[in-house]
Short mmCIF file of C-alpha atoms and ligand atoms in Angstrom, two decimals:
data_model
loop_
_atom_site.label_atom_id
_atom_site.label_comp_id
_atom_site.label_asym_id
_atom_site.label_seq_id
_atom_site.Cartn_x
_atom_site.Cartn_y
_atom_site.Cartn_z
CA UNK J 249 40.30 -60.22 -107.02
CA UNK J 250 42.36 -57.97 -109.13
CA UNK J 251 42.69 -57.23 -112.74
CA UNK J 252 44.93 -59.92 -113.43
CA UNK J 253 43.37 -62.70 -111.53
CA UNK J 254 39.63 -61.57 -113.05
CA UNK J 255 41.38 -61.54 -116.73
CA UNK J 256 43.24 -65.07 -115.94
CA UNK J 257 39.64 -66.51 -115.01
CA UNK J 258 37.31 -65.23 -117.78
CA UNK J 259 40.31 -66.12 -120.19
CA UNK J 260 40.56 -69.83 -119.06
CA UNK J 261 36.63 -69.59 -119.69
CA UNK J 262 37.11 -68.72 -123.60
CA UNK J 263 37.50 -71.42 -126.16
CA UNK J 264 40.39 -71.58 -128.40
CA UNK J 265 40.26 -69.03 -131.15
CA UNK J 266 37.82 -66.62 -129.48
CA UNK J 267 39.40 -63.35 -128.96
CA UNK J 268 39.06 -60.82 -126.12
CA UNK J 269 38.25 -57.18 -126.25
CA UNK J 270 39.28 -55.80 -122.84
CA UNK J 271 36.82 -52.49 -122.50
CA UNK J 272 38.94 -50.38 -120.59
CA UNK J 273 37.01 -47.28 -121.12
CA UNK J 274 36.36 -44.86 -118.44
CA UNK J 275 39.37 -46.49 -116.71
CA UNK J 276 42.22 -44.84 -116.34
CA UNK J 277 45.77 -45.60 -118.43
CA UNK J 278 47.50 -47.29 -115.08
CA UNK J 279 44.53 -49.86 -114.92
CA UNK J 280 45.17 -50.63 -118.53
CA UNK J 281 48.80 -51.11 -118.23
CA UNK J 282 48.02 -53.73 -115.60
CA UNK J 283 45.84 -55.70 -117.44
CA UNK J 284 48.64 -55.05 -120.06
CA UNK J 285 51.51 -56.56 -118.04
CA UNK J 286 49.19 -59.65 -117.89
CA UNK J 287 49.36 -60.23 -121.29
CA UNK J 288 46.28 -58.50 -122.62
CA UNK J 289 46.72 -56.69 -125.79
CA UNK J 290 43.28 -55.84 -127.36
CA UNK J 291 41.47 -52.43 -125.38
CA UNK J 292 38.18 -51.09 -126.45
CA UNK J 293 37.15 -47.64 -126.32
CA UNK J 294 33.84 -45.76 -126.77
CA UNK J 295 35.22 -42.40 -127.22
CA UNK J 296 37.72 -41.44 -129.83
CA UNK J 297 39.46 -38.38 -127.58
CA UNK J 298 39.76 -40.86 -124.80
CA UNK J 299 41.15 -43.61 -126.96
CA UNK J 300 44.01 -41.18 -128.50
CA UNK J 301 45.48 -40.31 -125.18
CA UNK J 302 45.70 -43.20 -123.93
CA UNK J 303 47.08 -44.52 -126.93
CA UNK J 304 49.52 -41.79 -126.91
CA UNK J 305 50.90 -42.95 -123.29
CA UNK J 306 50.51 -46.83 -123.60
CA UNK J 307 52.67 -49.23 -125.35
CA UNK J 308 52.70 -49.33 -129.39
CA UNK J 309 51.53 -53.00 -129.73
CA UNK J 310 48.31 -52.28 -127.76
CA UNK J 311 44.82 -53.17 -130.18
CA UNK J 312 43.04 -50.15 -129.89
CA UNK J 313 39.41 -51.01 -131.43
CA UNK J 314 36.58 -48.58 -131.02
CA UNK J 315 33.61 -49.83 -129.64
CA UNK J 316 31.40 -47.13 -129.29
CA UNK J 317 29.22 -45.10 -131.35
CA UNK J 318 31.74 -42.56 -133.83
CA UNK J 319 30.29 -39.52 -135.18
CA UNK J 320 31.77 -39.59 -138.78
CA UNK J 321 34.46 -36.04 -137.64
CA UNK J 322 35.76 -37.58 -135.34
CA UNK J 323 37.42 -40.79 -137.77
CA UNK J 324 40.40 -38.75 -138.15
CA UNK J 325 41.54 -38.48 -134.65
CA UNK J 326 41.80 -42.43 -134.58
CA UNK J 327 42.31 -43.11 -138.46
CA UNK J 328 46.34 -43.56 -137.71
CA UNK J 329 46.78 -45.79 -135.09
CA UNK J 330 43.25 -47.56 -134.66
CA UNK J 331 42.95 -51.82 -135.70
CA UNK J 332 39.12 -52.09 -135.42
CA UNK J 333 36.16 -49.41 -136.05
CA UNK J 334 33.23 -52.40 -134.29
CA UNK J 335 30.57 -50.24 -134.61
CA UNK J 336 31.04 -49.21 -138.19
CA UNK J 337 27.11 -48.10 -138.38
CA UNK J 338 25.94 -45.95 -141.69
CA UNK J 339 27.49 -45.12 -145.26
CA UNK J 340 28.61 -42.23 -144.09
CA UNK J 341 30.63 -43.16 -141.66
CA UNK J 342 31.84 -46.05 -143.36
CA UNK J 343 32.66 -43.95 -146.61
CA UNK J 344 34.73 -41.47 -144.07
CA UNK J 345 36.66 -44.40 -142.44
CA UNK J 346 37.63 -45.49 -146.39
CA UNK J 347 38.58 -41.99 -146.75
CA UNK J 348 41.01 -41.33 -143.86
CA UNK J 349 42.86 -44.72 -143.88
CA UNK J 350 43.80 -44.14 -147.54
CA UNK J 351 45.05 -40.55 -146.31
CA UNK J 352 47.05 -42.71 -144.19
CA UNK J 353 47.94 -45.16 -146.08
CA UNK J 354 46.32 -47.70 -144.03
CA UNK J 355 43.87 -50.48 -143.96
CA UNK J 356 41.27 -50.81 -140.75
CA UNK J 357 39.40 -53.65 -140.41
CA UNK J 358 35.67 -52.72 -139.72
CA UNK J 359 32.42 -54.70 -138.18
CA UNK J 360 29.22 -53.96 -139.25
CA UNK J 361 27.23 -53.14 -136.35
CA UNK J 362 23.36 -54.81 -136.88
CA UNK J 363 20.17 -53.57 -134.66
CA UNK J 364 18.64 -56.34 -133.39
CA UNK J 365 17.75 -55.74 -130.15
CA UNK J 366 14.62 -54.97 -128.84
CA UNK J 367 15.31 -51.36 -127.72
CA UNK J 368 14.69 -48.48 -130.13
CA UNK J 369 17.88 -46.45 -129.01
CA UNK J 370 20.17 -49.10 -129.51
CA UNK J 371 22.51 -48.12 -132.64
CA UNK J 372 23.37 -49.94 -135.50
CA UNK J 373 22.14 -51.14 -139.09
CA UNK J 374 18.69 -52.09 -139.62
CA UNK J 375 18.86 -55.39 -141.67
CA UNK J 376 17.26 -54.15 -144.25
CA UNK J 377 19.13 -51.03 -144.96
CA UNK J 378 22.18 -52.51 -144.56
CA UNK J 379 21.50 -55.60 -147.05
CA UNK J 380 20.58 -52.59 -149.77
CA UNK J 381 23.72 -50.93 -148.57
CA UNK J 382 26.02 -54.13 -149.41
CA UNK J 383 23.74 -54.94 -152.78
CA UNK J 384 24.32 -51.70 -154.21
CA UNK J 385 28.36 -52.39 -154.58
CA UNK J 386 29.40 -49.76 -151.79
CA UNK J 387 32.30 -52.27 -150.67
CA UNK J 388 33.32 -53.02 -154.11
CA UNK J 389 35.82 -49.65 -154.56
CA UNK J 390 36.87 -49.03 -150.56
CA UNK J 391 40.53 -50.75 -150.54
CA UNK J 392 41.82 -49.24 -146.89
CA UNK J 393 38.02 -50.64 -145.47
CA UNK J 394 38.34 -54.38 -143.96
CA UNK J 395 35.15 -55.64 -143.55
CA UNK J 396 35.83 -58.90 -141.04
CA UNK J 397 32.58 -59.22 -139.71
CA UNK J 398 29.22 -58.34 -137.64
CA UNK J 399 28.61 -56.95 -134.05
CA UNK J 400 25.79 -56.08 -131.63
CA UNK J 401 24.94 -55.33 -128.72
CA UNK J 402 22.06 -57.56 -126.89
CA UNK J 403 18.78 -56.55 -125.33
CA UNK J 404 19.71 -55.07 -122.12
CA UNK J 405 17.56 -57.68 -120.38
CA UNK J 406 17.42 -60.37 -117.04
CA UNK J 407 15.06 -62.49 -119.72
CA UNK J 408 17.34 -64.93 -121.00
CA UNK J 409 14.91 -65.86 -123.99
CA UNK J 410 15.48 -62.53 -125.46
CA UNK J 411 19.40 -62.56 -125.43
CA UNK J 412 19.01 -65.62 -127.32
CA UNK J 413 17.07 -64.29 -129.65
CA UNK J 414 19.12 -61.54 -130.54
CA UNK J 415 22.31 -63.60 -130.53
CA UNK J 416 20.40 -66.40 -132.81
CA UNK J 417 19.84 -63.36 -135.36
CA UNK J 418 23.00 -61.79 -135.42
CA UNK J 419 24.13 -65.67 -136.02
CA UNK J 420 21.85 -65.99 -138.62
CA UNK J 421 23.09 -62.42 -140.51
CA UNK J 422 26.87 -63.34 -140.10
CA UNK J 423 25.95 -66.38 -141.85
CA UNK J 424 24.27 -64.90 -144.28
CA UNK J 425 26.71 -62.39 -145.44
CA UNK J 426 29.98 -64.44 -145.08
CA UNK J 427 29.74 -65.84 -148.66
CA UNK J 428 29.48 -62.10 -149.81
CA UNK J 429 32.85 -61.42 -148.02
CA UNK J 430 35.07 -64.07 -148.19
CA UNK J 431 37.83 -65.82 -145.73
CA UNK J 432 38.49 -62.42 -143.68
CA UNK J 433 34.94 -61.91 -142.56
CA UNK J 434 35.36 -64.15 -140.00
CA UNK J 435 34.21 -62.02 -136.74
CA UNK J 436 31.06 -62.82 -134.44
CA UNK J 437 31.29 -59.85 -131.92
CA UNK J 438 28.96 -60.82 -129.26
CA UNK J 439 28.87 -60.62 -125.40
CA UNK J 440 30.05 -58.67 -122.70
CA UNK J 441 30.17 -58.85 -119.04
CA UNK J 442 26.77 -60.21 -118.47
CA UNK J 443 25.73 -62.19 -121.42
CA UNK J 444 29.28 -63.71 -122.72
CA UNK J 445 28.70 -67.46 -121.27
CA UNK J 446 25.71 -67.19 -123.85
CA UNK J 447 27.17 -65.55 -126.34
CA UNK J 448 29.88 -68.04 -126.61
CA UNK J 449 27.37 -70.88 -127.40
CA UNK J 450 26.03 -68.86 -130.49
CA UNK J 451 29.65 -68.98 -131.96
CA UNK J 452 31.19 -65.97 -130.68
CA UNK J 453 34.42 -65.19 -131.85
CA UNK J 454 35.58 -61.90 -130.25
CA UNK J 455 33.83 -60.85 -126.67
CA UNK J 456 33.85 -57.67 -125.46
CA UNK J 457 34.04 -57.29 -121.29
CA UNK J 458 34.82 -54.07 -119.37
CA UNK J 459 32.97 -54.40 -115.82
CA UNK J 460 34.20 -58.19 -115.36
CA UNK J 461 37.94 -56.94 -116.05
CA UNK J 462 38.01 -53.79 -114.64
CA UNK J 463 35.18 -53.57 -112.13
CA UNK J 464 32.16 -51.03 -112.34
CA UNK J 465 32.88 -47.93 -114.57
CA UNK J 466 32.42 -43.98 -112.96
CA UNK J 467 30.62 -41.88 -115.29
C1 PLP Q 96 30.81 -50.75 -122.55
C2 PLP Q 96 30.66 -51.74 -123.66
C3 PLP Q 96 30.99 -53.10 -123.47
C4 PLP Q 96 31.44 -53.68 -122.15
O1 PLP Q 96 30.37 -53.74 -121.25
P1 PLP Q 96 30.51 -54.51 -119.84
O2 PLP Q 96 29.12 -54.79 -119.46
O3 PLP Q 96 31.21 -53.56 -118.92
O4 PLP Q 96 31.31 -55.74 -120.08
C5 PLP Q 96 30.89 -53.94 -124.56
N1 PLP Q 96 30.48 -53.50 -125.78
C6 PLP Q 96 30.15 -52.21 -125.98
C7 PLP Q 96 29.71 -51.79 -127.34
C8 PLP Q 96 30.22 -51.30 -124.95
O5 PLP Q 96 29.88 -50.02 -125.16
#
């Protein structure tokens, strides 16, 4: 199968409404423009220098949304061009993004990227931290920061039980914080190649899948 016919399928598996992240990174630009010439028009990235060139060569109405973990110098190289930060992960970071889209005049939508799987390296907010973060008022002055949802990334696991788990929490948090956000925080991003069937049952709204698009990834 090729890039189109593996996008066709896994699209015609997606319910109406849920959006697709194609994770295109470590693949070159002329895979992207394939998937691109079927139709696809949201790319995710896990390294802002990567993401910049290829935005640079690729058409203008691409959705470039960084996946990956951003170390807070690095928001600048993206700030002008990029729709999504998804793994929006500390104050820091979050108070840089605020900072460069108002130097350029922009607003980027964010996700707040929770821990909740089992693994200790596995970045993002711990719950608790992050509800302090949001009481204390932090959102209240950013106007170029779109918060539109949550994101995580699953146990890296063959035990079904614990995906679940972790997708029933992250559930449970979007939930929670929705009334503190309003009608735009309306993104659950959950599940990637392996896990997205599941994810989808736990009310994903925006999947993220690299290796089922593109094939494996060479490091
Ligand atoms: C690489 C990556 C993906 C895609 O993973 P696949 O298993 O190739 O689908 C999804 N989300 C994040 C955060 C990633 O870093």
């Amino acid at each position: 199968m090729n890039i189109t016919e593996r996008l066709h399928r896994i699209l015609a598996t997606l319910p109406e409404g849920v959006h697709l992240v194609a994770v295109s990174k470590f693949h070159p630009a002329e895979r992207i423009v394939e998937a691109y010439n079927a139709g696809q028009r949201i790319f995710g990235e896990s390294r802002p220098q990567e993401m910049a060139a290829k935005a640079k060569v690729l058409p203008k109405d691409i959705e470039w949304h960084m996946i990956g973990h951003l170390q807070t110098n690095k928001v600048k190289m993206i700030a002008p061009f990029v729709s999504m930060i998804a793994s929006a992960d500390s104050d820091r970071l979050i108070a840089e993004i605020e900072k460069q889209a108002a130097k350029c005049e922009r607003k980027i939508d964010i996700l707040l990227e929770v821990h909740v799987a089992e693994e200790e390296t596995k970045s993002g907010w711990d719950i608790e931290e992050l509800r302090a973060y949001i009481a204390s008022g932090a959102f209240e002055n950013m106007s170029h920061v779109r918060v539109r949802g949550v994101m995580t990334i699953a146990t890296n696991t063959d035990d079904e039980e614990i995906i679940r788990r972790d997708f029933e929490r992250i559930r449970s948090i979007f939930n929670e914080f929705k009334p503190l956000f309003g009608e735009k925080f309306d993104t659950l991003s959950i599940g990637m190649s392996d896990d997205y069937p599941i994810a989808l049952e736990y009310g994903s709204t925006m999947v993220r899948i690299g290796t089922a698009i593109f094939g494996a990834r060479e490091y």
